[in-house]
């Protein structure tokens, strides 16, 4: 009987170890979902006037991005540097609709694909994605000559981890996070409570640990109805953040709150942008002209 008990215990232990190894080996596939590498042009009805640009990350990996200019008469001269989530690419799903709404608030947009997503080369990994965000920042500041004070960093879902890291490296006008997590391993541990996710996870995106080092004004947008990343994650991030900061609850799911609660969502974003926008002469002198120049060519 004792031998049988030991055999059962050993079988259970080996089975558990096998599951842990399988999860570890498939980790990147669970975190990153580039889907189709083909970037579909946005619907003509959005009239984004997007221009595709390509540039290199720190290790030489070629990245691809869309520049979406604000309407000339509506431009605030401010830019939204968009770090998207872990599915698809810059043209995936409802993202073009998001760009259109953000553009209509007077923002110019720079939406890039991480390595391994869309038309960007390489394979996705945490450190590489951080480097890609920094390369995108430098494209804005060095190639388009946009002052850092006119760039708002935006991150949705997985992109919140990328955006938070970038905000610790640069001096931006503000940081906006939607549907953000405290860390990937925290969320993974919630989903798989019997597995040692925090111990074995290599793709970590530890935003909660980094948040106290983010000096920029911070806006958190999150739906209490979000069933992908619980609202409590943003509450914990808010508690760890220094002022000025705000958490604005929005209605909807993880992907569609910007559309279902447009007035609240973009009202909060517009209010933040107005507060951090530099003096009018600085705005007219840099951001608007940079957007016009960048969007001058065809896609």
Short mmCIF file of C-alpha atoms in Angstrom, two decimals:
data_model
loop_
_atom_site.label_atom_id
_atom_site.label_comp_id
_atom_site.label_asym_id
_atom_site.label_seq_id
_atom_site.Cartn_x
_atom_site.Cartn_y
_atom_site.Cartn_z
CA UNK A 1 0.00 0.00 0.00
CA UNK A 2 2.86 2.32 0.89
CA UNK A 3 4.58 1.55 -2.40
CA UNK A 4 1.37 2.32 -4.26
CA UNK A 5 1.06 5.65 -2.47
CA UNK A 6 4.66 6.52 -3.38
CA UNK A 7 4.03 5.52 -6.98
CA UNK A 8 0.94 7.70 -7.15
CA UNK A 9 2.79 10.62 -5.57
CA UNK A 10 5.68 10.21 -8.00
CA UNK A 11 3.29 10.05 -10.95
CA UNK A 12 1.51 13.21 -9.81
CA UNK A 13 4.83 14.98 -9.24
CA UNK A 14 6.17 14.00 -12.66
CA UNK A 15 2.91 15.01 -14.29
CA UNK A 16 3.00 18.40 -12.56
CA UNK A 17 6.64 18.89 -13.54
CA UNK A 18 5.74 18.03 -17.13
CA UNK A 19 3.00 20.64 -17.14
CA UNK A 20 5.37 23.27 -15.73
CA UNK A 21 7.97 22.47 -18.39
CA UNK A 22 5.34 22.61 -21.14
CA UNK A 23 4.11 25.99 -19.93
CA UNK A 24 7.67 27.30 -19.76
CA UNK A 25 8.46 26.12 -23.29
CA UNK A 26 5.27 27.64 -24.70
CA UNK A 27 5.54 30.90 -22.73
CA UNK A 28 6.19 33.25 -25.64
CA UNK A 29 3.42 31.66 -27.65
CA UNK A 30 1.04 32.30 -24.76
CA UNK A 31 2.10 35.94 -24.33
CA UNK A 32 2.50 37.08 -27.94
CA UNK A 33 -0.08 36.61 -30.70
CA UNK A 34 1.12 38.43 -33.83
CA UNK A 35 -1.49 36.58 -35.94
CA UNK A 36 -1.35 37.54 -39.62
CA UNK A 37 1.83 39.46 -40.48
CA UNK A 38 -0.05 41.24 -43.27
CA UNK A 39 -1.01 44.77 -42.23
CA UNK A 40 -4.41 45.52 -43.74
CA UNK A 41 -4.95 49.15 -44.80
CA UNK A 42 -7.55 50.91 -42.64
CA UNK A 43 -11.08 51.42 -43.99
CA UNK A 44 -11.26 54.43 -46.27
CA UNK A 45 -14.14 55.78 -44.20
CA UNK A 46 -11.72 56.66 -41.39
CA UNK A 47 -9.67 58.88 -43.73
CA UNK A 48 -6.56 58.36 -41.62
CA UNK A 49 -4.12 59.60 -44.30
CA UNK A 50 -1.62 57.23 -42.70
CA UNK A 51 1.93 57.00 -43.93
CA UNK A 52 4.10 53.92 -43.39
CA UNK A 53 7.65 54.53 -42.18
CA UNK A 54 10.46 52.08 -41.48
CA UNK A 55 13.43 52.47 -39.18
CA UNK A 56 15.85 50.35 -37.16
CA UNK A 57 15.73 49.26 -33.54
CA UNK A 58 18.91 49.23 -31.46
CA UNK A 59 20.03 45.81 -32.73
CA UNK A 60 19.29 46.64 -36.37
CA UNK A 61 15.85 44.98 -36.51
CA UNK A 62 13.70 46.82 -39.04
CA UNK A 63 10.46 48.18 -37.59
CA UNK A 64 7.34 49.47 -39.31
CA UNK A 65 4.94 52.17 -38.12
CA UNK A 66 2.04 54.31 -39.23
CA UNK A 67 2.01 58.07 -38.88
CA UNK A 68 -1.53 59.42 -38.66
CA UNK A 69 -1.67 63.23 -38.73
CA UNK A 70 -4.33 65.29 -37.05
CA UNK A 71 -6.46 67.47 -39.29
CA UNK A 72 -4.41 70.67 -39.88
CA UNK A 73 -7.04 72.97 -38.40
CA UNK A 74 -7.59 70.75 -35.36
CA UNK A 75 -4.00 69.88 -34.47
CA UNK A 76 -2.85 70.53 -30.92
CA UNK A 77 0.71 69.86 -32.02
CA UNK A 78 0.81 66.88 -29.65
CA UNK A 79 1.68 63.29 -30.54
CA UNK A 80 0.38 60.00 -29.19
CA UNK A 81 3.04 57.26 -29.32
CA UNK A 82 0.92 54.09 -29.42
CA UNK A 83 2.10 50.80 -27.89
CA UNK A 84 -0.58 48.28 -28.89
CA UNK A 85 -1.58 45.01 -27.24
CA UNK A 86 -0.38 41.46 -27.83
CA UNK A 87 -2.69 40.55 -30.73
CA UNK A 88 -2.37 41.30 -34.42
CA UNK A 89 -0.63 44.44 -35.61
CA UNK A 90 -1.15 48.18 -36.06
CA UNK A 91 -4.00 47.59 -38.52
CA UNK A 92 -5.71 44.83 -36.53
CA UNK A 93 -9.34 44.84 -35.44
CA UNK A 94 -10.65 48.08 -33.99
CA UNK A 95 -7.28 49.84 -33.85
CA UNK A 96 -7.92 52.01 -36.94
CA UNK A 97 -11.15 53.19 -35.31
CA UNK A 98 -9.17 54.12 -32.19
CA UNK A 99 -6.69 56.07 -34.31
CA UNK A 100 -9.56 57.95 -35.97
CA UNK A 101 -11.13 58.95 -32.65
CA UNK A 102 -7.76 59.99 -31.20
CA UNK A 103 -6.98 61.95 -34.36
CA UNK A 104 -10.30 63.75 -34.02
CA UNK A 105 -9.25 65.02 -30.58
CA UNK A 106 -6.42 66.93 -32.29
CA UNK A 107 -3.63 64.40 -31.78
CA UNK A 108 -1.05 63.20 -34.26
CA UNK A 109 -0.41 59.47 -33.88
CA UNK A 110 2.67 57.30 -34.23
CA UNK A 111 1.59 53.64 -34.04
CA UNK A 112 4.37 51.09 -34.41
CA UNK A 113 4.60 47.32 -34.59
CA UNK A 114 6.96 45.54 -32.23
CA UNK A 115 9.48 43.08 -33.63
CA UNK A 116 7.65 39.99 -34.84
CA UNK A 117 4.39 41.88 -35.38
CA UNK A 118 3.01 43.13 -38.69
CA UNK A 119 5.68 44.25 -41.15
CA UNK A 120 8.36 44.55 -38.46
CA UNK A 121 11.13 41.98 -38.61
CA UNK A 122 12.35 39.63 -35.90
CA UNK A 123 10.71 37.72 -33.07
CA UNK A 124 8.87 39.22 -30.12
CA UNK A 125 10.49 39.26 -26.69
CA UNK A 126 10.27 41.60 -23.71
CA UNK A 127 13.64 43.32 -23.93
CA UNK A 128 13.42 43.67 -27.69
CA UNK A 129 10.00 45.30 -27.42
CA UNK A 130 11.37 47.80 -24.91
CA UNK A 131 14.15 48.64 -27.37
CA UNK A 132 11.60 48.97 -30.18
CA UNK A 133 9.57 51.49 -28.19
CA UNK A 134 12.71 53.51 -27.50
CA UNK A 135 13.66 53.39 -31.19
CA UNK A 136 10.18 54.67 -32.03
CA UNK A 137 10.62 57.48 -29.55
CA UNK A 138 13.94 58.42 -31.14
CA UNK A 139 12.36 58.35 -34.60
CA UNK A 140 9.87 60.94 -33.39
CA UNK A 141 12.41 63.13 -31.62
CA UNK A 142 15.40 62.75 -33.97
CA UNK A 143 13.91 62.15 -37.43
CA UNK A 144 10.66 64.12 -37.08
CA UNK A 145 12.13 66.64 -34.62
CA UNK A 146 9.19 66.45 -32.23
CA UNK A 147 10.10 67.86 -28.79
CA UNK A 148 9.72 65.31 -25.97
CA UNK A 149 7.32 67.72 -24.24
CA UNK A 150 4.88 67.15 -27.10
CA UNK A 151 4.79 63.34 -26.93
CA UNK A 152 2.24 61.42 -24.85
CA UNK A 153 3.07 57.72 -24.43
CA UNK A 154 0.05 55.41 -24.71
CA UNK A 155 -0.12 51.70 -23.94
CA UNK A 156 -3.03 49.28 -24.09
CA UNK A 157 -3.01 45.83 -22.46
CA UNK A 158 0.43 44.28 -23.07
CA UNK A 159 1.45 47.63 -24.50
CA UNK A 160 0.95 49.12 -21.04
CA UNK A 161 4.04 47.24 -19.91
CA UNK A 162 6.04 48.53 -22.88
CA UNK A 163 4.78 52.09 -22.38
CA UNK A 164 5.58 52.05 -18.66
CA UNK A 165 9.15 50.93 -19.31
CA UNK A 166 9.56 53.65 -21.96
CA UNK A 167 8.27 56.28 -19.54
CA UNK A 168 11.08 55.36 -17.12
CA UNK A 169 13.67 55.94 -19.85
CA UNK A 170 12.51 59.25 -21.36
CA UNK A 171 10.90 62.54 -20.34
CA UNK A 172 7.53 62.54 -22.08
CA UNK A 173 4.59 64.90 -21.64
CA UNK A 174 2.43 62.19 -20.05
CA UNK A 175 1.74 58.45 -19.80
CA UNK A 176 -1.69 56.99 -20.61
CA UNK A 177 -2.43 53.33 -19.86
CA UNK A 178 -5.59 51.46 -20.79
CA UNK A 179 -6.49 48.01 -19.47
CA UNK A 180 -3.12 47.82 -17.75
CA UNK A 181 -1.71 44.98 -15.65
CA UNK A 182 0.59 45.10 -12.64
CA UNK A 183 2.76 42.55 -14.45
CA UNK A 184 2.36 39.71 -16.93
CA UNK A 185 3.43 37.19 -14.32
CA UNK A 186 0.90 38.56 -11.82
CA UNK A 187 -1.89 38.07 -14.34
CA UNK A 188 -0.54 34.67 -15.32
CA UNK A 189 -0.51 33.60 -11.69
CA UNK A 190 -4.17 34.62 -11.37
CA UNK A 191 -5.10 32.57 -14.43
CA UNK A 192 -3.01 29.53 -13.43
CA UNK A 193 -2.99 29.61 -9.61
CA UNK A 194 -1.56 26.09 -9.20
CA UNK A 195 1.48 26.78 -11.39
CA UNK A 196 4.61 28.71 -10.27
CA UNK A 197 4.15 31.40 -12.92
CA UNK A 198 5.94 34.12 -10.96
CA UNK A 199 8.91 31.79 -10.49
CA UNK A 200 9.32 30.52 -14.05
CA UNK A 201 8.06 33.44 -16.16
CA UNK A 202 10.72 35.18 -18.25
CA UNK A 203 8.39 37.62 -20.05
CA UNK A 204 7.53 39.66 -16.97
CA UNK A 205 6.67 43.30 -17.80
CA UNK A 206 6.87 44.38 -14.14
CA UNK A 207 4.91 47.64 -14.37
CA UNK A 208 3.98 47.83 -10.69
CA UNK A 209 7.63 47.78 -9.65
CA UNK A 210 8.48 50.49 -12.19
CA UNK A 211 5.52 52.80 -11.59
CA UNK A 212 7.11 54.80 -8.73
CA UNK A 213 9.91 55.76 -11.16
CA UNK A 214 7.52 57.25 -13.73
CA UNK A 215 7.68 61.03 -13.25
CA UNK A 216 5.24 62.03 -16.00
CA UNK A 217 1.55 62.81 -15.32
CA UNK A 218 -0.36 59.54 -15.53
CA UNK A 219 -3.87 58.66 -16.72
CA UNK A 220 -5.25 55.15 -16.21
CA UNK A 221 -8.31 54.11 -18.23
CA UNK A 222 -9.92 50.80 -17.31
CA UNK A 223 -13.33 49.19 -17.45
CA UNK A 224 -14.64 47.48 -14.30
CA UNK A 225 -16.24 45.04 -16.77
CA UNK A 226 -12.87 44.02 -18.24
CA UNK A 227 -12.64 40.22 -18.09
CA UNK A 228 -9.11 40.01 -19.54
CA UNK A 229 -7.24 42.18 -17.05
CA UNK A 230 -9.18 42.95 -13.86
CA UNK A 231 -9.83 46.57 -12.88
CA UNK A 232 -7.97 45.94 -9.63
CA UNK A 233 -4.67 45.94 -11.55
CA UNK A 234 -5.11 49.61 -12.46
CA UNK A 235 -6.11 50.40 -8.89
CA UNK A 236 -2.83 48.93 -7.67
CA UNK A 237 -0.87 50.83 -10.32
CA UNK A 238 -2.60 54.05 -9.30
CA UNK A 239 -1.69 53.47 -5.65
CA UNK A 240 1.97 52.99 -6.61
CA UNK A 241 2.10 56.04 -8.89
CA UNK A 242 3.22 59.51 -7.90
CA UNK A 243 1.04 62.55 -8.53
CA UNK A 244 -0.30 63.89 -10.81
CA UNK A 245 -2.36 60.80 -11.57
CA UNK A 246 -5.95 59.74 -12.25
CA UNK A 247 -7.90 56.54 -12.78
CA UNK A 248 -10.99 56.97 -14.97
CA UNK A 249 -13.43 54.01 -15.11
CA UNK A 250 -14.93 53.45 -18.56
CA UNK A 251 -17.70 51.17 -19.78
CA UNK A 252 -17.07 48.23 -22.09
CA UNK A 253 -14.74 45.31 -22.47
CA UNK A 254 -11.00 45.00 -22.75
CA UNK A 255 -10.92 45.92 -26.44
CA UNK A 256 -13.91 48.20 -27.07
CA UNK A 257 -14.22 50.63 -24.15
CA UNK A 258 -12.87 53.48 -26.28
CA UNK A 259 -15.78 52.96 -28.69
CA UNK A 260 -18.57 52.11 -26.23
CA UNK A 261 -17.72 54.93 -23.82
CA UNK A 262 -16.23 57.38 -26.29
CA UNK A 263 -17.25 60.60 -24.52
CA UNK A 264 -15.73 59.63 -21.17
CA UNK A 265 -12.68 57.92 -22.66
CA UNK A 266 -11.61 60.63 -25.08
CA UNK A 267 -12.82 63.38 -22.80
CA UNK A 268 -10.35 62.22 -20.15
CA UNK A 269 -7.60 61.88 -22.75
CA UNK A 270 -8.28 65.34 -24.19
CA UNK A 271 -8.31 66.92 -20.73
CA UNK A 272 -4.92 65.42 -19.94
CA UNK A 273 -3.45 66.50 -23.27
CA UNK A 274 -4.68 70.06 -22.79
CA UNK A 275 -3.06 70.21 -19.36
CA UNK A 276 0.33 69.06 -20.62
CA UNK A 277 0.38 70.88 -23.98
CA UNK A 278 3.21 73.45 -24.10
CA UNK A 279 2.68 77.12 -24.93
CA UNK A 280 1.01 77.77 -28.32
CA UNK A 281 4.15 79.08 -30.02
CA UNK A 282 6.08 75.90 -29.16
CA UNK A 283 3.19 73.77 -30.41
CA UNK A 284 2.91 75.52 -33.74
CA UNK A 285 6.65 75.53 -34.20
CA UNK A 286 7.21 71.79 -33.91
CA UNK A 287 4.45 69.26 -33.61
CA UNK A 288 2.07 70.43 -36.33
CA UNK A 289 4.74 71.06 -38.95
CA UNK A 290 6.39 67.71 -38.17
CA UNK A 291 3.09 65.91 -38.71
CA UNK A 292 2.50 67.67 -42.02
CA UNK A 293 6.00 66.83 -43.23
CA UNK A 294 5.79 63.21 -42.09
CA UNK A 295 2.46 62.60 -43.78
CA UNK A 296 3.41 64.33 -46.98
CA UNK A 297 4.01 61.13 -48.96
CA UNK A 298 1.69 58.33 -49.97
CA UNK A 299 1.36 55.14 -47.97
#
